[in-house]
Coordinates of C-alpha atoms and ligand atoms in Angstrom, one line a residue:
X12 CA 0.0 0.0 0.0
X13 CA 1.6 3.0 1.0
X14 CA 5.0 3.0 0.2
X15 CA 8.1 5.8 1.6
X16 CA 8.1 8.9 -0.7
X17 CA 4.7 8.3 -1.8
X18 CA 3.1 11.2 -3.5
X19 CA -0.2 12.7 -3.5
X20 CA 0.0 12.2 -7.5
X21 CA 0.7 8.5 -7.6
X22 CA -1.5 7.6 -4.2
X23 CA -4.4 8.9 -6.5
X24 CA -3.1 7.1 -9.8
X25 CA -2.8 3.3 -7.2
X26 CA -5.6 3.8 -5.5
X27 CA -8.1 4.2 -8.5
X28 CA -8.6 1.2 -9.2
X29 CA -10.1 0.5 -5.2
X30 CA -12.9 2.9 -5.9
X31 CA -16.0 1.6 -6.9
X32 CA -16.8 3.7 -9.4
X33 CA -13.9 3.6 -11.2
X34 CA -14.0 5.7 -14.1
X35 CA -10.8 8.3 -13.2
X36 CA -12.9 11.3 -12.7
X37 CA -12.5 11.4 -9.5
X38 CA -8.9 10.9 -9.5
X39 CA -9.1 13.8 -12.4
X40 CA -11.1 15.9 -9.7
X41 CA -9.0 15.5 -6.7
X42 CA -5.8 16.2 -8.6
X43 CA -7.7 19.5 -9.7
X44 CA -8.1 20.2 -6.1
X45 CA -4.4 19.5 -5.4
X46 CA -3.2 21.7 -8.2
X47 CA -5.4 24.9 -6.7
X48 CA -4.6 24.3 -3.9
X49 CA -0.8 24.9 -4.1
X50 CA -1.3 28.0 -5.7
X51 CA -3.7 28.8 -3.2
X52 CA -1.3 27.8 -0.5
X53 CA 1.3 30.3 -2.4
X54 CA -0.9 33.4 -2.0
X55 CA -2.0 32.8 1.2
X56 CA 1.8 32.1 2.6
X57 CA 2.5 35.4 0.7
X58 CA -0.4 37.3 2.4
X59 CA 1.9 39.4 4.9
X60 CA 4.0 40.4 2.2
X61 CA 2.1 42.6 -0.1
X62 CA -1.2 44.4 0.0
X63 CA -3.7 41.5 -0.8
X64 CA -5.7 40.8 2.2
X65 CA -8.9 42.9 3.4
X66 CA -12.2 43.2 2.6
X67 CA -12.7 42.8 -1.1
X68 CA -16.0 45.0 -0.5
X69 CA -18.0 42.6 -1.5
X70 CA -20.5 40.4 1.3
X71 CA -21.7 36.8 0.7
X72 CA -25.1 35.3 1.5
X73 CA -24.1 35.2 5.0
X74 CA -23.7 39.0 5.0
X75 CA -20.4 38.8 6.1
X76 CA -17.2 40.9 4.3
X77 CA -15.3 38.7 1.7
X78 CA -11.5 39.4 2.3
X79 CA -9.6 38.8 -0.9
X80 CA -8.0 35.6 -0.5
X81 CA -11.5 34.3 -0.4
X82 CA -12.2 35.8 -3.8
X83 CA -8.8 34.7 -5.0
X84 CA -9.8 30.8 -3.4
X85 CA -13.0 30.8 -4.7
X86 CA -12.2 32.0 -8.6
X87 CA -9.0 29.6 -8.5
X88 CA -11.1 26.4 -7.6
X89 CA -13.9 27.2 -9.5
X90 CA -11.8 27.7 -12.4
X91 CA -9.7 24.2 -11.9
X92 CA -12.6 22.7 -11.4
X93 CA -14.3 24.1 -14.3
X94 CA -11.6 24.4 -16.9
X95 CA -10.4 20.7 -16.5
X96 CA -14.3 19.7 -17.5
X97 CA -14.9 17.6 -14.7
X98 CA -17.9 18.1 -12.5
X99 CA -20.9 18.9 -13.9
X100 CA -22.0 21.2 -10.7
X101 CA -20.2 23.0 -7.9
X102 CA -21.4 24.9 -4.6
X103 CA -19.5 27.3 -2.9
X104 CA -19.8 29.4 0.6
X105 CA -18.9 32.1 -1.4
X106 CA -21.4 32.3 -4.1
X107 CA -25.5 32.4 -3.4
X108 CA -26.0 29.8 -5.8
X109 CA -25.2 26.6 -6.9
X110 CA -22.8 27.0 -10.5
X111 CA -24.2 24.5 -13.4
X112 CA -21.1 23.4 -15.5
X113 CA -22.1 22.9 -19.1
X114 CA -19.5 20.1 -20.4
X115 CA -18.0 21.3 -23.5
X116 CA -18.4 17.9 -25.0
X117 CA -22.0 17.5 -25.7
X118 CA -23.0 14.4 -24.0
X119 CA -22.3 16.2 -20.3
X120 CA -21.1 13.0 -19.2
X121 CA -19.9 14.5 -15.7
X122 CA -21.1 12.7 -12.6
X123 CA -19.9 14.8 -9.8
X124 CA -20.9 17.9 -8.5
X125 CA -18.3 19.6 -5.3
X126 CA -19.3 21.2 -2.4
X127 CA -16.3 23.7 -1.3
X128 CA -15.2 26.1 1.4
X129 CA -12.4 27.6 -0.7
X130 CA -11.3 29.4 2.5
X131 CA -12.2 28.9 6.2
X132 CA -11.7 30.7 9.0
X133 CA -10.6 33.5 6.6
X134 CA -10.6 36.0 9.6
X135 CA -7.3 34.7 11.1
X136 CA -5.6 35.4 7.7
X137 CA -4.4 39.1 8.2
X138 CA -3.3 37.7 11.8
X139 CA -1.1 34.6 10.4
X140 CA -3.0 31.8 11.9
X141 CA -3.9 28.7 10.0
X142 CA -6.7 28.6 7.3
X143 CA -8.4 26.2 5.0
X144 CA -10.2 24.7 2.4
X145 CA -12.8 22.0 2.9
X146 CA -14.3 20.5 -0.1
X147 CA -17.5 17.5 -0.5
X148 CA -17.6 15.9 -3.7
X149 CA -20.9 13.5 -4.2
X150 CA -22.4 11.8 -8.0
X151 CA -24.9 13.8 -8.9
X152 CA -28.7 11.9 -8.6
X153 CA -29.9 14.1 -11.9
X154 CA -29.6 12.0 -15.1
X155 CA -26.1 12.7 -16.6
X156 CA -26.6 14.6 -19.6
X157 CA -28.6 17.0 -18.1
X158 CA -28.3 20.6 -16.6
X159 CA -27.8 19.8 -12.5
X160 CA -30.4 20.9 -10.3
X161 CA -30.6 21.5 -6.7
X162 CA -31.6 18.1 -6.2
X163 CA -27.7 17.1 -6.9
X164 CA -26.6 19.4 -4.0
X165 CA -29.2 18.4 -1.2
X166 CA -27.9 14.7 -0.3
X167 CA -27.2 13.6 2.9
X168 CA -23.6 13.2 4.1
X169 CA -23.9 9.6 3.8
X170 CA -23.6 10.1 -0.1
X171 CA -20.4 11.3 -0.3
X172 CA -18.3 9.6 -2.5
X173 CA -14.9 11.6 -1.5
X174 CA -14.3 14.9 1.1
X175 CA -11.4 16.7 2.2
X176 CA -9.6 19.7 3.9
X177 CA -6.3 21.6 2.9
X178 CA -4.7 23.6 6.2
X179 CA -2.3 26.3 4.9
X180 CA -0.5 25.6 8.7
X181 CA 3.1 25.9 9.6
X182 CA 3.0 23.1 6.9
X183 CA 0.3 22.6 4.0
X184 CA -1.4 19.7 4.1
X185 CA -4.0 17.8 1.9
X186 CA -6.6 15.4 4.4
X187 CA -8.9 13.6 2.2
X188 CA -11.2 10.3 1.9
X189 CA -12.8 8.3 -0.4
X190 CA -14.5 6.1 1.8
X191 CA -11.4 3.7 2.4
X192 CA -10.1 5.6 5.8
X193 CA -8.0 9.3 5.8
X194 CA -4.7 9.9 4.9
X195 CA -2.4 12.7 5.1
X196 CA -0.3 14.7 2.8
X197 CA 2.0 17.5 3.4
X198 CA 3.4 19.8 0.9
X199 CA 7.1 20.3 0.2
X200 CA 7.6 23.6 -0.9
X201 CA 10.6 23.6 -2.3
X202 CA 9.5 20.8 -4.9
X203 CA 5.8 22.1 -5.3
X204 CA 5.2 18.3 -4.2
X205 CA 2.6 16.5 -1.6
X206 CA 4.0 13.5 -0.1
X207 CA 2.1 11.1 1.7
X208 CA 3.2 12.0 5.8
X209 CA -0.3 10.5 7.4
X210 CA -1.8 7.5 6.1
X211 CA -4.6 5.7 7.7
X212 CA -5.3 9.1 10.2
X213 CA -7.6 8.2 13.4
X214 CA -8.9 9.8 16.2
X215 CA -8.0 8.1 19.3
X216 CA -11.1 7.1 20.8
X217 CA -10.4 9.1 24.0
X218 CA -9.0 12.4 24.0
X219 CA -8.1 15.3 26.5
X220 CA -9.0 18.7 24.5
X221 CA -12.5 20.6 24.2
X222 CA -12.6 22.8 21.5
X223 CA -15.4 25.5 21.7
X224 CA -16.1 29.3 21.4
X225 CA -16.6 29.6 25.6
X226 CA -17.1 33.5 25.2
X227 CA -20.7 32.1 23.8
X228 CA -21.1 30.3 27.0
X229 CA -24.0 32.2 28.5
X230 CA -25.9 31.4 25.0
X231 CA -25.2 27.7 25.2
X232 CA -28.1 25.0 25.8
X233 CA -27.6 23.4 29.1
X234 CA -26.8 20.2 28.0
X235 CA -23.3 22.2 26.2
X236 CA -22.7 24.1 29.4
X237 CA -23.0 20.7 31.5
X238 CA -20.6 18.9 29.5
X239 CA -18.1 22.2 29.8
X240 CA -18.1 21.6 33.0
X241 CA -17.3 18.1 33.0
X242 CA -14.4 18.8 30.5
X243 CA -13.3 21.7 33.2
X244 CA -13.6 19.4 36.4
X245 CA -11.2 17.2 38.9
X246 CA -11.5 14.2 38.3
X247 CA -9.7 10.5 36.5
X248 CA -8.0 12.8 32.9
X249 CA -9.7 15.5 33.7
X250 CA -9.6 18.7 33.6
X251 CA -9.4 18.7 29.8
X252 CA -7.0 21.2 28.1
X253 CA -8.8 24.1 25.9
X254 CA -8.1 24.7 22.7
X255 CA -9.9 26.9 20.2
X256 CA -8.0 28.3 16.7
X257 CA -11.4 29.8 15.4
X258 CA -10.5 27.8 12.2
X259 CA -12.6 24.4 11.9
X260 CA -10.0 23.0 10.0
X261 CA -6.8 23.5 12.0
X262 CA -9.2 22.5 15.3
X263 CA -10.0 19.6 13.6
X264 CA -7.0 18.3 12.3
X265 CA -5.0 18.9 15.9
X266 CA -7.8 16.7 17.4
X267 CA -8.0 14.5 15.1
X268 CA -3.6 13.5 15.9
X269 CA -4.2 14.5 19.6
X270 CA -7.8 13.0 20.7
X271 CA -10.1 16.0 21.1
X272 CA -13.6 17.6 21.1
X273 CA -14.8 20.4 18.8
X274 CA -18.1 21.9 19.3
X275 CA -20.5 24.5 17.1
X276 CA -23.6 24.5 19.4
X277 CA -27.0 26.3 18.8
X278 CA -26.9 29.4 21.2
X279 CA -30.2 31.4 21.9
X280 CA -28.6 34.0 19.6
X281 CA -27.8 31.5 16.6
X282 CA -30.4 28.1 16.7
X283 CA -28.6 26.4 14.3
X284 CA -25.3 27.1 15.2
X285 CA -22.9 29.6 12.5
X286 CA -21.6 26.1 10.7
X287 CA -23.1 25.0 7.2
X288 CA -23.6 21.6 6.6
X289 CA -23.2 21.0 2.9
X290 CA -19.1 22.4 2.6
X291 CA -18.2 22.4 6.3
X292 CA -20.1 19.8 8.6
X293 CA -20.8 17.4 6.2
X294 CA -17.4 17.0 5.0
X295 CA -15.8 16.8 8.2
X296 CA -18.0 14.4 9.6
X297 CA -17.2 12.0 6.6
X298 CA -13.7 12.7 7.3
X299 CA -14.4 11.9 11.3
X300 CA -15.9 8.9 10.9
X301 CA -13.6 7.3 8.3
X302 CA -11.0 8.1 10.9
X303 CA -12.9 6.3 13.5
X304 CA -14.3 9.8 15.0
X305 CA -18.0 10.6 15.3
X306 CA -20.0 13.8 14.5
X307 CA -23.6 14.7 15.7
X308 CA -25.8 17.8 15.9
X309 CA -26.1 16.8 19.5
X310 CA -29.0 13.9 19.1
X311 CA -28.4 13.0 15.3
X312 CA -25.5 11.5 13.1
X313 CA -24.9 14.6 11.2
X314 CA -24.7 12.5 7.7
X315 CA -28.1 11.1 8.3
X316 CA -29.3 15.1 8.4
X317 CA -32.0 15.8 4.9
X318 CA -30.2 18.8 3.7
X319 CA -33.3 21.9 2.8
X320 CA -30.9 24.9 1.6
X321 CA -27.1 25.2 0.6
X322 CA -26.3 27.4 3.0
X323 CA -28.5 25.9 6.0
X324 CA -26.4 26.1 9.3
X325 CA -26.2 22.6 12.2
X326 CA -25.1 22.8 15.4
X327 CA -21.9 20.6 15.0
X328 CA -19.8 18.7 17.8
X329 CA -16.8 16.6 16.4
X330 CA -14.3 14.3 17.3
X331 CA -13.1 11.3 19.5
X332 CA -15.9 8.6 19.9
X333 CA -16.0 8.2 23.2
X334 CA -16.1 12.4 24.0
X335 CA -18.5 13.2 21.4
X336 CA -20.8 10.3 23.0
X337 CA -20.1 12.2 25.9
X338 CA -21.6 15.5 25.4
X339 CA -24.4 13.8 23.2
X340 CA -25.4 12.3 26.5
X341 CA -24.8 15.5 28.1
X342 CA -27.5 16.9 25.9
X343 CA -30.2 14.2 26.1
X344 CA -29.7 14.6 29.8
X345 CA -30.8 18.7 29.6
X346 CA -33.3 17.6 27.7
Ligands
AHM421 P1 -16.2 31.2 8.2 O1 -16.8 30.2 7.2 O2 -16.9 32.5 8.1 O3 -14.7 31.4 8.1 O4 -16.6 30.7 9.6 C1 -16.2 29.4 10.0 C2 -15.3 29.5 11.1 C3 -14.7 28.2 11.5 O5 -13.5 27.9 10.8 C4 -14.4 28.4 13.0 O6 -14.4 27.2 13.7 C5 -15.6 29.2 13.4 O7 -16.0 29.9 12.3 C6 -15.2 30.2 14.5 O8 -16.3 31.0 14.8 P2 -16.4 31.9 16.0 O9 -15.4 33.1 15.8 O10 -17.8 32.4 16.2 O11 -15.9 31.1 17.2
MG422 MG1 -16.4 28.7 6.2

C-alpha cells in the first residue's frame, strides 16, 4: 500500500482502481483540487507580504465581508474545477448559488458535483493563523446529460463519495477520503510536491481537548454548558486542556492527531449554530468517521441530516468517539 516517498500524484493514480466507481474522474477531480490548492497555499503564505488581504468590498449570503483571499480561493477552484471539464456542478460558501457546468463535449457526461469552502476561517488570515479549504464531492442523482439541479446538492452526508480539507499551517497539508479511511499529505515547498506524511489518520477514541467558542457560553443549551463543565472538572483525565484556533479545519486536524472535542452548538442568539452543513459539517463528519471519529448535531448522526438549503447552518460537535458520545449524553440529559 503506501509506500516511503509516496506522493499525493501516484497515491491517486494506485488507488483508482479500489474505488467503486472507477472511471478516473474522481482521480481527475482530486488532482484539480491539489493543483489549486498549491497556488492557493502560495498566496495565502505570501499574504503578509504585499497588499492582498482585506475586505474585497463585496458580502456573501451570509452577510459577512469577503477578504480577498476568499475571492482569489474561490475564482482559482472554481476555475480548476471548471476548466479541466470535470464536475458537472459545484457549490460554494462564497457564491449564493449553486454553478451548473455545461461540459463542453455534448453528452455532459460529468457525474460529480463539489461542495467547497475555498477558504475557512478566513478571519485569522491578516493575523497569520492557520486557514483552509474543505471541499465535499458527491455523484450527482440528476440524469447525466442533463443541466444539474438543486436536487444534486441536497444529499445527505452519507452520499459522499470523497471529502477533504487543505490547512495552509506551519505546513500545508492535503486530508482527504474516499471512503477507504484518511490519509495525510504534506506539501514540500521547495519541490511544489505532496507527499504522503499521514496514512490511515484516526482519532483516538479518547481524548483530553474541548474545542469550543466559551465567550458564547452564556448562549449555550444546558446540556453544552454541563458537558463544559465536566471537560473543566477534577477528576480521572480531567480537567481537559482548551483549545480553540477559530479555524474548523486547523481544530479539527489537531484533534484528530491528539484526541479532542470540537463543538459549534446552537446558542439562543444563533439556533442552528454559524456552521453549514453542505461544505463544512458534512465533510468533516465523513472525514471523522472514516477516521474512526464521530460527528452529531447533538442527538443525530450529522450524515443522516436531509439537507433543505445550501447554505442551512447545524449545530456541530466533532471528534473522538467516546467524547462526542459524551456530550451527546450530556444533551439528552438537559433535555
Ligand atoms: P467562516 O466560514 O466565516 O470562516 O466561519 C467558519 C469558522 C470556523 O472555521 C471556525 O471554527 C468558526 O467559524 C469560528 O467561529 P467563532 O469566531 O464564532 O468562534
Ligand atoms: Mg467557512
Amino acid at each position: 500500500m503506501s509506500e516511503k516517498n509516496q506522493t499525493l500524484g501516484e497515491f491517486i493514480i494506485e488507488n483508482q482502481s479500489s474505488f467503486k466507481y472507477t472511471s478516473g474522474e474522481l482521480s481527475r477531480l482530486i488532482n484539480s483540487i491539489r493543483l489549486a490548492a498549491k497556488v492557493v497555499n502560495h498566496e495565502v503564505n505570501k499574504a503578509g507580504l504585499v497588499d492582498i488581504i482585506g475586505a474585497a468590498g463585496d458580502t456573501n449570503i451570509q452577510g459577512e465581508d469577503q477578504q480577498k483571499l476568499d475571492v482569489f480561493a474561490n475564482n482559482l477552484f472554481i476555475n480548476a474545477m471548471t476548466r479541466r471539464n470535470i464536475v458537472c456542478g459545484i457549490a460554494s460558501e462564497e457564491e449564493d448559488d449553486y454553478i451548473a457546468i455545461n461540459s463542453q463535449d455534448e453528452n455532459h457526461q460529468n457525474k460529480y458535483v463539489v461542495l467547497i469552502d475555498p477558504l475557512d476561517g478566513s478571519s485569522n488570515i491578516d493575523v497569520n493563523v492557520s486557514v483552509g479549504t474543505i471541499f465535499s464531492i458527491y455523484r450527482r442523482v440528476t440524469p447525466i446529460g442533463t443541466p444539474v439541479t438543486i436536487d444534486d446538492f441536497l444529499q445527505k452526508g452519507n452520499q459522499q463519495v470523497a471529502a477533504g480539507y487543505v490547512v495552509y499551517g506551519t505546513s500545508t497539508m492535503i486530508v482527504y477520503t474516499t471512503g477507504a479511511g484518511v490519509n495525510g499529505f504534506t506539501l514540500n515547498p521547495a519541490i511544489g510536491t505532496f507527499y504522503l506524511s499521514h496514512p490511515n489518520m484516526e482519532f483516538p477514541e479518547d481524548g483530553k481537548i474541548y474545542s469550543v467558542n466559551e465567550g458564547n457560553y452564556i448562549h449555550f443549551p444546558q446540556g453544552i454548558k454541563n458537558y463544559i463543565k465536566y471537560c473543566q472538572m477534577e477528576e480521572g483525565d480531567r480537567p481537559y486542556t482548551s483549545r480553540y484556533i477559530g479555524s474548523l479545519v486547523s481544530d479539527f486536524h489537531r484533534n484528530m492527531i491528539k484526541g479532542g472535542i470540537y463543538m459549534y452548538p446552537k446558542s439562543s442568539k444563533n439556533s442552528n449554530g454559524k456552521l453549514r452543513l453542505l461544505y463544512e459539517c458534512n465533510p468533516m463528519a465523513f472525514l471523522a468517521e472514516q477516521a474512526n471519529g464521530k460527528a452529531s448535531d447533538g442527538f443525530n448522526r450529522i450524515m443522516e441530516i436531509q439537507p433543505t438549503e445550501l447554505h442551512q447552518r447545524v449545530p456541530f460537535i466533532c471528534g473522538s468517539k467516546n467524547m462526542v458520545e459524551k456530550a451527546e449524553e450530556f444533551m439528552r440529559n438537559a433535555q
